[in-house]
XYZ file of C-alpha atoms in Angstrom:
613
model
C -54.950 -48.979 11.677
C -56.502 -50.818 8.719
C -54.331 -53.947 8.190
C -56.895 -55.443 5.822
C -55.734 -53.177 2.994
C -52.045 -54.146 3.251
C -52.081 -55.862 -0.165
C -53.609 -52.821 -1.840
C -50.882 -50.659 -0.290
C -48.004 -52.807 -1.580
C -46.237 -50.468 -4.044
C -44.673 -52.927 -6.495
C -46.553 -54.328 -9.507
C -45.702 -57.915 -8.515
C -44.399 -59.893 -5.554
C -40.881 -61.219 -5.161
C -39.821 -64.220 -3.129
C -41.933 -64.597 0.011
C -43.380 -61.060 0.020
C -46.990 -62.092 -0.575
C -46.992 -64.560 2.319
C -45.168 -62.019 4.496
C -47.903 -59.448 3.891
C -50.560 -61.976 4.871
C -48.692 -62.878 8.057
C -48.196 -59.217 8.987
C -51.876 -58.500 8.376
C -52.899 -61.421 10.568
C -50.530 -60.336 13.342
C -52.028 -56.847 13.515
C -55.585 -58.153 13.223
C -54.882 -60.392 16.235
C -54.639 -57.186 18.333
C -50.851 -56.998 18.492
C -49.820 -53.358 18.415
C -46.152 -54.227 17.782
C -45.077 -56.607 15.018
C -41.472 -57.649 14.485
C -40.728 -58.653 10.901
C -37.577 -60.729 10.560
C -36.863 -60.612 6.835
C -33.525 -61.616 5.276
C -31.353 -59.059 3.514
C -32.557 -58.529 -0.034
C -36.136 -59.621 0.615
C -37.564 -56.163 -0.077
C -38.156 -54.903 3.459
C -38.677 -51.321 2.271
C -41.620 -52.415 0.119
C -43.117 -54.310 3.055
C -42.563 -51.222 5.194
C -44.437 -49.053 2.681
C -47.372 -51.464 2.635
C -47.593 -51.435 6.432
C -47.365 -47.641 6.611
C -50.167 -47.419 4.056
C -52.484 -49.176 6.507
C -52.469 -46.149 8.815
C -55.822 -44.514 9.328
C -56.567 -41.457 7.254
C -58.496 -38.378 8.338
C -61.687 -39.800 6.873
C -61.325 -43.074 8.781
C -60.691 -41.707 12.275
C -62.699 -40.252 15.078
C -61.900 -36.786 16.397
C -58.650 -36.814 18.316
C -57.459 -40.178 17.000
C -53.993 -40.207 15.451
C -53.733 -40.653 11.698
C -51.009 -41.266 9.078
C -47.606 -42.907 9.468
C -43.900 -42.434 10.031
C -41.138 -44.352 8.276
C -37.755 -44.171 9.958
C -34.395 -45.933 9.807
C -31.115 -45.486 11.694
C -29.147 -45.536 8.454
C -28.701 -42.384 6.367
C -27.855 -44.523 3.335
C -31.100 -46.479 3.772
C -33.055 -43.212 3.761
C -31.165 -42.170 0.619
C -32.223 -45.424 -1.043
C -35.842 -44.790 -0.086
C -35.678 -41.235 -1.432
C -34.344 -42.523 -4.767
C -36.807 -45.400 -5.205
C -39.636 -44.594 -7.622
C -41.842 -47.196 -5.924
C -41.567 -45.226 -2.686
C -42.085 -41.775 -4.149
C -45.043 -41.035 -1.872
C -42.797 -41.187 1.214
C -41.816 -37.578 1.854
C -38.318 -37.288 3.294
C -37.213 -34.691 5.823
C -33.623 -34.368 7.040
C -31.883 -32.303 9.699
C -31.263 -28.584 9.128
C -27.554 -29.075 8.551
C -28.383 -30.975 5.335
C -29.930 -27.884 3.715
C -28.364 -24.599 2.565
C -29.882 -21.162 3.101
C -31.239 -19.462 -0.052
C -30.735 -15.859 1.043
C -28.248 -13.799 -1.025
C -24.771 -14.108 0.434
C -25.797 -17.113 2.566
C -26.087 -19.854 -0.038
C -23.134 -21.748 1.429
C -24.521 -21.482 4.967
C -26.353 -24.492 6.441
C -29.859 -23.644 7.606
C -28.929 -24.352 11.229
C -26.442 -21.437 11.005
C -28.483 -19.143 8.731
C -29.684 -15.649 9.762
C -32.928 -17.121 11.125
C -30.798 -19.080 13.586
C -28.406 -16.219 14.325
C -30.555 -13.089 14.638
C -33.212 -12.511 17.265
C -36.676 -11.883 15.791
C -35.329 -12.358 12.266
C -38.180 -12.240 9.782
C -37.269 -14.356 6.775
C -39.280 -13.212 3.787
C -38.542 -16.383 1.825
C -39.084 -19.026 4.499
C -41.858 -20.521 2.379
C -39.186 -21.321 -0.214
C -36.501 -22.439 2.253
C -35.612 -26.037 1.308
C -35.647 -27.198 4.927
C -38.919 -25.600 6.002
C -40.501 -26.581 2.703
C -39.531 -30.251 3.096
C -40.610 -30.179 6.734
C -44.032 -28.763 5.884
C -44.527 -31.303 3.088
C -43.488 -34.229 5.325
C -45.589 -32.991 8.242
C -48.695 -32.865 6.063
C -48.001 -36.026 4.080
C -49.586 -39.385 4.710
C -46.152 -40.977 5.274
C -43.257 -38.883 6.619
C -39.788 -40.428 6.268
C -36.730 -39.483 8.328
C -33.701 -40.920 10.066
C -34.146 -42.349 13.539
C -31.895 -39.598 14.914
C -34.132 -36.852 13.495
C -37.233 -38.709 14.621
C -35.969 -38.949 18.207
C -34.951 -35.299 18.211
C -38.469 -34.225 17.197
C -40.079 -35.854 20.234
C -42.441 -33.315 21.752
C -42.597 -31.341 18.498
C -45.876 -29.751 17.489
C -44.933 -30.356 13.860
C -44.369 -34.115 14.180
C -46.858 -35.296 16.740
C -48.327 -38.722 17.389
C -49.369 -40.798 14.368
C -51.256 -44.027 13.905
C -48.383 -46.162 12.593
C -44.617 -46.070 13.049
C -42.434 -48.283 10.853
C -38.780 -48.697 11.842
C -36.582 -50.281 9.175
C -33.269 -51.888 10.211
C -34.674 -51.953 13.737
C -32.266 -54.508 15.206
C -30.037 -51.789 16.634
C -32.829 -49.723 18.185
C -31.601 -50.226 21.744
C -28.012 -49.419 20.822
C -29.044 -46.326 18.883
C -31.119 -45.131 21.811
C -28.156 -45.625 24.127
C -25.915 -43.758 21.732
C -28.240 -40.773 21.415
C -28.826 -40.704 25.151
C -25.083 -40.800 25.868
C -23.661 -37.552 27.241
C -20.198 -36.936 25.823
C -18.379 -34.123 27.636
C -15.191 -32.884 26.006
C -13.607 -29.813 24.414
C -15.580 -30.346 21.194
C -18.987 -30.698 22.878
C -18.681 -28.296 25.831
C -18.170 -24.683 24.656
C -17.059 -23.589 28.155
C -14.637 -26.494 28.615
C -11.609 -24.327 29.486
C -13.563 -22.642 32.267
C -15.016 -25.862 33.641
C -12.709 -28.816 33.103
C -13.843 -31.892 35.032
C -12.078 -33.135 38.142
C -11.118 -36.767 38.548
C -14.511 -38.500 38.262
C -14.673 -41.491 40.588
C -18.146 -42.902 40.159
C -21.601 -41.592 39.338
C -21.959 -39.343 42.409
C -18.939 -37.372 41.202
C -20.416 -37.290 37.704
C -23.712 -35.852 38.979
C -21.895 -33.209 41.015
C -19.857 -32.149 37.980
C -22.997 -32.170 35.792
C -24.743 -29.810 38.222
C -21.818 -27.390 38.138
C -21.504 -27.569 34.365
C -25.249 -27.004 33.938
C -25.088 -23.817 36.014
C -22.085 -22.413 34.152
C -23.572 -23.336 30.766
C -26.728 -21.440 31.737
C -24.738 -18.307 32.533
C -22.925 -18.428 29.195
C -26.181 -19.129 27.358
C -27.739 -16.032 28.905
C -24.804 -13.936 27.687
C -25.115 -15.303 24.165
C -28.870 -14.809 24.003
C -28.556 -11.161 25.053
C -26.894 -10.394 21.725
C -29.212 -9.147 18.998
C -27.213 -10.860 16.261
C -24.869 -13.822 16.393
C -22.018 -14.872 14.176
C -22.347 -18.410 12.750
C -19.903 -19.781 15.327
C -21.862 -18.100 18.132
C -25.086 -19.628 16.864
C -23.395 -23.015 16.895
C -22.201 -22.359 20.459
C -25.724 -21.439 21.539
C -27.143 -24.642 20.094
C -24.459 -26.718 21.822
C -25.209 -25.029 25.137
C -28.933 -25.663 24.783
C -28.318 -29.339 24.000
C -25.778 -29.605 26.820
C -28.202 -28.210 29.397
C -30.964 -30.514 28.199
C -28.735 -33.593 28.406
C -27.353 -32.715 31.834
C -30.805 -31.984 33.245
C -32.162 -35.302 32.025
C -29.201 -37.228 33.458
C -29.326 -35.589 36.881
C -33.099 -35.909 37.195
C -33.115 -39.518 36.026
C -30.214 -40.533 38.266
C -31.940 -39.050 41.335
C -35.294 -40.656 40.472
C -35.621 -43.780 42.668
C -38.219 -45.227 40.280
C -36.120 -44.852 37.126
C -35.256 -48.079 35.330
C -32.166 -46.560 33.711
C -28.740 -47.707 34.860
C -25.888 -45.277 34.219
C -22.161 -45.853 33.842
C -19.384 -43.293 33.519
C -16.004 -43.382 31.767
C -13.017 -41.071 32.214
C -10.078 -43.219 31.112
C -7.526 -40.383 31.127
C -8.344 -38.978 34.575
C -8.989 -35.447 35.790
C -9.206 -32.707 33.175
C -10.067 -35.160 30.386
C -13.176 -36.232 28.505
C -16.065 -37.705 30.490
C -18.685 -39.982 28.933
C -21.903 -40.715 30.817
C -23.810 -43.619 29.313
C -27.244 -45.102 29.972
C -27.880 -48.814 29.790
C -31.255 -50.024 28.473
C -32.645 -46.476 28.330
C -36.297 -47.536 28.411
C -37.436 -44.140 29.662
C -35.679 -42.426 26.749
C -37.262 -44.763 24.198
C -40.705 -44.319 25.729
C -40.569 -40.571 25.176
C -38.858 -40.593 21.786
C -40.420 -43.690 20.177
C -43.182 -45.588 21.986
C -45.300 -42.517 22.786
C -45.179 -41.375 19.155
C -47.607 -43.869 17.577
C -50.382 -46.368 18.280
C -49.069 -49.266 16.153
C -45.522 -50.296 15.345
C -43.753 -52.450 12.765
C -40.069 -53.168 13.347
C -38.239 -54.740 10.407
C -34.787 -56.317 10.277
C -32.887 -59.351 9.076
C -31.253 -59.744 12.468
C -33.723 -59.469 15.321
C -32.286 -62.757 16.545
C -34.146 -63.309 19.808
C -37.607 -61.829 20.311
C -37.643 -61.854 24.113
C -34.132 -60.419 24.419
C -34.906 -57.699 21.877
C -38.119 -56.713 23.659
C -36.366 -56.543 27.022
C -33.618 -54.375 25.524
C -36.020 -51.775 24.105
C -38.576 -51.706 26.898
C -41.396 -53.689 25.279
C -43.534 -56.341 26.917
C -43.117 -59.486 24.822
C -46.785 -60.437 25.189
C -47.854 -57.408 23.131
C -45.399 -58.232 20.342
C -45.807 -60.678 17.443
C -42.920 -62.056 15.383
C -43.345 -62.629 11.641
C -40.647 -64.787 10.101
C -39.961 -64.254 6.387
C -38.043 -67.158 4.780
C -34.942 -66.666 2.672
C -35.614 -67.345 -0.995
C -32.078 -66.870 -2.342
C -30.405 -70.202 -3.226
C -27.876 -71.073 -0.517
C -25.325 -72.106 -3.161
C -25.321 -68.491 -4.394
C -24.124 -67.177 -1.015
C -21.277 -69.500 0.041
C -19.098 -69.030 3.129
C -15.416 -69.932 2.857
C -13.136 -70.709 5.780
C -9.762 -69.047 5.213
C -9.121 -68.417 8.908
C -5.555 -67.505 9.796
C -5.705 -67.155 13.602
C -7.259 -64.824 16.131
C -7.603 -61.104 15.491
C -7.700 -59.986 19.118
C -5.632 -56.947 20.006
C -2.866 -59.136 21.424
C -2.723 -61.575 18.502
C -3.380 -59.458 15.439
C 0.246 -58.452 14.765
C 0.938 -62.120 14.049
C -2.343 -62.775 12.247
C -2.634 -59.755 9.939
C 0.383 -60.648 7.741
C -1.188 -64.058 7.109
C -4.555 -62.424 6.387
C -2.871 -60.072 3.906
C -1.242 -63.006 2.092
C -4.580 -64.810 2.001
C -6.222 -61.684 0.613
C -3.680 -61.600 -2.220
C -4.579 -65.210 -3.051
C -8.299 -64.364 -2.992
C -7.619 -61.446 -5.347
C -5.977 -63.937 -7.717
C -9.034 -66.200 -7.567
C -11.200 -63.181 -8.485
C -9.002 -61.376 -11.038
C -11.853 -59.547 -12.739
C -14.279 -59.045 -9.841
C -14.608 -56.332 -7.224
C -14.086 -57.260 -3.595
C -14.941 -55.709 -0.232
C -12.835 -56.182 2.898
C -14.530 -55.579 6.246
C -11.530 -54.359 8.246
C -13.561 -53.711 11.405
C -11.351 -50.789 12.534
C -9.085 -48.150 11.047
C -6.130 -49.643 12.915
C -6.634 -53.005 11.169
C -7.270 -51.253 7.854
C -3.994 -49.367 8.105
C -1.945 -52.461 8.984
C -3.560 -54.494 6.224
C -2.979 -51.739 3.685
C 0.711 -51.578 4.602
C 1.147 -55.326 4.105
C -0.696 -55.240 0.767
C 1.605 -52.412 -0.288
C 4.596 -54.591 0.635
C 3.157 -57.383 -1.514
C 2.976 -54.935 -4.410
C -0.769 -55.241 -5.009
C -1.773 -51.751 -3.844
C -2.603 -50.701 -7.419
C -5.800 -52.740 -7.046
C -6.600 -51.533 -3.518
C -8.764 -48.622 -2.406
C -9.399 -47.347 1.127
C -11.094 -44.513 2.972
C -10.750 -42.545 6.175
C -13.470 -41.163 8.427
C -13.696 -37.930 6.424
C -14.029 -39.310 2.882
C -15.745 -42.675 3.367
C -18.860 -41.789 1.361
C -16.893 -40.240 -1.498
C -14.482 -43.161 -1.722
C -17.308 -45.700 -1.535
C -19.171 -43.906 -4.324
C -16.071 -43.839 -6.522
C -15.348 -47.526 -5.937
C -18.914 -48.495 -6.819
C -18.873 -46.328 -9.943
C -15.655 -47.554 -11.592
C -15.591 -50.767 -13.586
C -12.129 -51.875 -12.435
C -12.004 -54.950 -10.147
C -10.701 -52.952 -7.189
C -10.627 -54.193 -3.604
C -12.133 -51.764 -1.104
C -10.794 -51.791 2.464
C -13.808 -50.638 4.473
C -14.537 -49.827 8.103
C -18.012 -50.187 9.617
C -19.809 -50.913 6.340
C -21.491 -54.129 7.452
C -24.960 -52.601 7.182
C -27.152 -50.666 4.733
C -24.856 -51.227 1.752
C -26.390 -52.617 -1.446
C -23.757 -54.246 -3.676
C -25.942 -56.111 -6.127
C -24.487 -57.814 -9.160
C -21.064 -56.829 -10.406
C -20.762 -54.028 -7.864
C -19.130 -56.694 -5.674
C -18.752 -60.455 -6.078
C -16.762 -61.340 -2.951
C -15.890 -60.050 0.494
C -13.568 -60.837 3.388
C -14.431 -60.516 7.078
C -11.237 -59.710 8.946
C -12.430 -59.907 12.539
C -15.223 -61.277 14.678
C -17.097 -58.078 15.610
C -17.376 -58.637 19.342
C -18.213 -55.500 21.340
C -15.238 -53.857 23.004
C -14.922 -55.188 26.541
C -13.190 -51.961 27.579
C -16.467 -50.101 27.053
C -18.118 -49.623 30.437
C -21.547 -50.676 29.159
C -20.153 -53.887 27.695
C -18.189 -54.599 30.865
C -21.279 -53.997 33.013
C -23.344 -56.414 30.934
C -20.703 -59.109 31.095
C -20.370 -58.632 34.839
C -24.111 -59.282 34.883
C -23.445 -62.491 32.946
C -25.168 -61.291 29.756
C -23.030 -63.431 27.466
C -25.973 -64.250 25.235
C -26.268 -60.552 24.416
C -22.510 -60.424 23.705
C -22.610 -63.255 21.174
C -25.872 -62.116 19.580
C -24.442 -58.642 19.027
C -21.453 -60.057 17.154
C -23.531 -62.581 15.180
C -25.957 -59.860 14.125
C -23.119 -57.828 12.599
C -21.733 -60.892 10.790
C -25.127 -61.746 9.274
C -25.597 -58.138 8.190
C -22.154 -58.161 6.557
C -22.834 -61.416 4.722
C -25.872 -59.851 3.105
C -23.982 -57.028 1.383
C -23.019 -58.957 -1.763
C -26.097 -61.100 -2.499
C -29.128 -58.891 -3.099
C -31.435 -60.849 -5.400
C -32.373 -64.486 -6.100
C -30.176 -64.594 -9.204
C -27.303 -62.658 -7.584
C -24.239 -64.443 -6.220
C -21.271 -63.581 -4.037
C -18.718 -65.337 -1.841
C -17.877 -64.435 1.760
C -14.470 -65.382 3.168
C -13.810 -65.571 6.924
C -10.297 -64.711 8.147
C -10.634 -64.687 11.959
C -10.647 -68.014 13.788
C -12.918 -66.452 16.409
C -15.713 -66.332 13.822
C -15.899 -70.132 13.885
C -16.152 -70.068 17.672
C -18.874 -67.412 17.431
C -20.953 -69.634 15.152
C -20.853 -72.410 17.749
C -21.651 -70.193 20.723
C -24.493 -68.285 19.029
C -26.004 -71.247 17.175
C -29.193 -71.166 19.239
C -29.996 -67.634 17.998
C -29.000 -68.228 14.378
C -31.766 -67.961 11.745
C -32.291 -71.243 9.904
C -31.326 -69.752 6.550
C -27.989 -68.526 7.912
C -27.364 -71.788 9.760
C -27.691 -73.485 6.375
C -24.920 -71.242 5.049
C -22.711 -72.062 8.023
C -23.313 -75.802 7.647
C -22.190 -75.623 4.003
C -19.041 -73.642 4.789
C -15.938 -75.070 3.145
C -12.247 -74.345 2.641
C -11.438 -72.983 -0.826
C -8.475 -74.240 -2.819
C -6.793 -70.890 -3.396
C -3.829 -70.420 -5.762
C -0.290 -69.903 -4.510
C 0.738 -66.278 -4.134
C 1.418 -64.546 -7.439
C 1.217 -60.777 -7.020
C 1.288 -60.165 -10.767
C -1.782 -62.351 -11.178
C -3.471 -60.589 -8.258
C -3.135 -57.209 -9.971
C -3.802 -58.444 -13.494
C -0.376 -57.362 -14.739
C 0.574 -60.737 -16.245
C -1.060 -63.331 -18.438
C -1.434 -66.997 -17.802
C -3.225 -68.879 -15.064
C -3.589 -68.057 -11.425
C -2.203 -71.424 -10.450
C -5.235 -72.802 -8.625
C -8.956 -72.755 -8.151
C -11.363 -71.912 -5.408
C -13.318 -75.138 -5.676
C -14.149 -76.580 -2.297
C -11.939 -79.280 -0.842
C -14.862 -80.509 1.282
C -16.244 -83.814 -0.036
C -19.724 -83.429 -1.440
C -19.758 -79.649 -0.990
C -21.355 -77.460 -3.623
C -19.643 -74.346 -2.292
C -17.588 -73.938 -5.450
C -20.205 -74.847 -8.019
C -23.096 -73.114 -9.673
C -23.673 -69.453 -10.166
C -22.867 -68.688 -6.545
C -19.167 -69.524 -6.725
C -17.832 -66.986 -9.145
C -14.341 -67.603 -7.818
C -14.597 -71.182 -8.947
C -15.740 -70.076 -12.374
C -12.812 -67.716 -12.699
C -10.115 -70.077 -11.542
C -11.376 -73.249 -13.136
C -10.946 -71.671 -16.538
C -7.349 -70.826 -15.772
C -7.938 -67.351 -14.371
C -6.465 -65.707 -17.473
C -6.674 -61.942 -17.820
C -8.327 -59.956 -20.565
C -6.134 -59.114 -23.528
C -6.097 -55.450 -22.507
C -5.932 -56.130 -18.767
C -2.195 -55.910 -18.265
C -0.436 -52.575 -18.603
C -3.663 -50.592 -18.923
C -4.902 -51.927 -15.582
C -1.667 -50.988 -13.864
C -1.971 -47.411 -15.169
C -5.656 -46.900 -14.522
C -5.634 -45.355 -11.058
C -4.780 -41.762 -10.279
C -6.045 -41.202 -6.735
C -5.757 -43.261 -3.572
C -6.903 -42.443 -0.074
C -4.297 -42.884 2.625
C -5.995 -44.134 5.755
C -5.243 -42.348 8.995
C -5.228 -44.160 12.282
C -8.284 -43.032 14.188
C -8.548 -44.305 17.771
C -12.134 -43.092 18.053
C -13.169 -45.265 15.120
C -11.312 -48.310 16.502
C -14.062 -48.941 18.986
C -14.392 -52.707 18.841
C -10.814 -53.647 19.413
C -10.813 -56.742 21.596
C -12.556 -60.060 21.536
């Protein structure tokens, strides 16, 4: 690695905020013989540009000895983050490769077939005459031979051991705070009718502990092998048979790794198993702190590493979670340069949002949301519902209030389409979202305010969470929730001159701030210390939907003495309400007629994964 050229590799024509100092600190950290550098940079500080500069320091072929790794990888857990990189002209020299299912075959009659189900995946010894023009193999070849190859973390992990994507000099992981959780997720073995092609022939018994799980895994591995042999004996496969084959291959690989690791007395991996519905039902086998998995899929893939995030809250805890020795890791702290008055927090808490209490709290949250809509009559808003169950209840109450004409929502199938539509339209719609706390850029008028419905504590009914709490890992529990809150707060303020308000509806968020204060970045602690209670108008549903003239009946100026939470460019709600909150001349009947399509959310128990405090 050549950290001395980090400034020359910075892709932008000028520096923004603290970027220049950050580059110097990163250079010094690598030059001090640290092979892993954590970069804690606030949301909106230009982490992708820093990432590009670091990746550019990788040795080239002309700078290396024979056998030394060269070039760099850029990876991120978030598909949307990779999309942003692919669309950024400043990052055009990062060559993106995605999984096969993102590309369509180009053969006649197969143009609607994903590459992972194309004839080359279905027919034995198929000789594709146009593989050199295949969009997947073309992108893969370009990325494999490019100085910086960019891909999602999932694809990167899946290519471990690949001859195409071997070891490189530098690996940059953007949004790295969830690396341990992502590794656990990808190492989780989920056994059910949708993942096990031979489920009907091999339903699980009642699994009582890990010994039972290993016994069932052995049996399932054997039966999957028999079916795989039958499938592979066919000269040509239908698309569904090719998909079955791939599932069987993945299933055998997962089961083998689990059984071997569980029986290895020197393995550091702890496993837990869930079968909440008893015999004959889905079984989930989960690793905790899968250090062995990360070693193979991440740490053996490069010589030097840069891990960037706004929310690596505790260096030692993060290193322990991902299998790194803290003494080989340096932490670079990038200060926040966005004025704190532009990113105010408002306390509109209405009670706890735990599973037991939410039926009483949600109606009050819905009424508060109507009042917030009045305070922002001409500005888009985002509601972090936390789960589809909360989204559905909230949507029903907003419908009862008669403000649904200004409300949009999504389900698990159309989330990207609905998000894109909401961002594209100019109307001041309110978007009820689920799990959009990260990797969402809502700069400027795309969104001026947001509401956090629930403290995002991990679900205590998850066996991994329960095991950690039994081990008294409460610091991890609170850091996990705080990390999600900080990520969410960064969605609506993306530049120094941007501004956006964040409202907090769950009383448990205030408790979280107290319990996790020790791990809170200084710049976010400053936001918390300035938090105030807004003076919202009384409920007027006509004002909330823009279907009447006149004032909103209040302002969102802070009631806290000496607080600046409702002043300056950061408090757009104050600006709207202090001028009377009047609507545009054409905002009445035209606004009530403007919408033609609304998504009806469906309750999805799988998505409602963080349900209890």
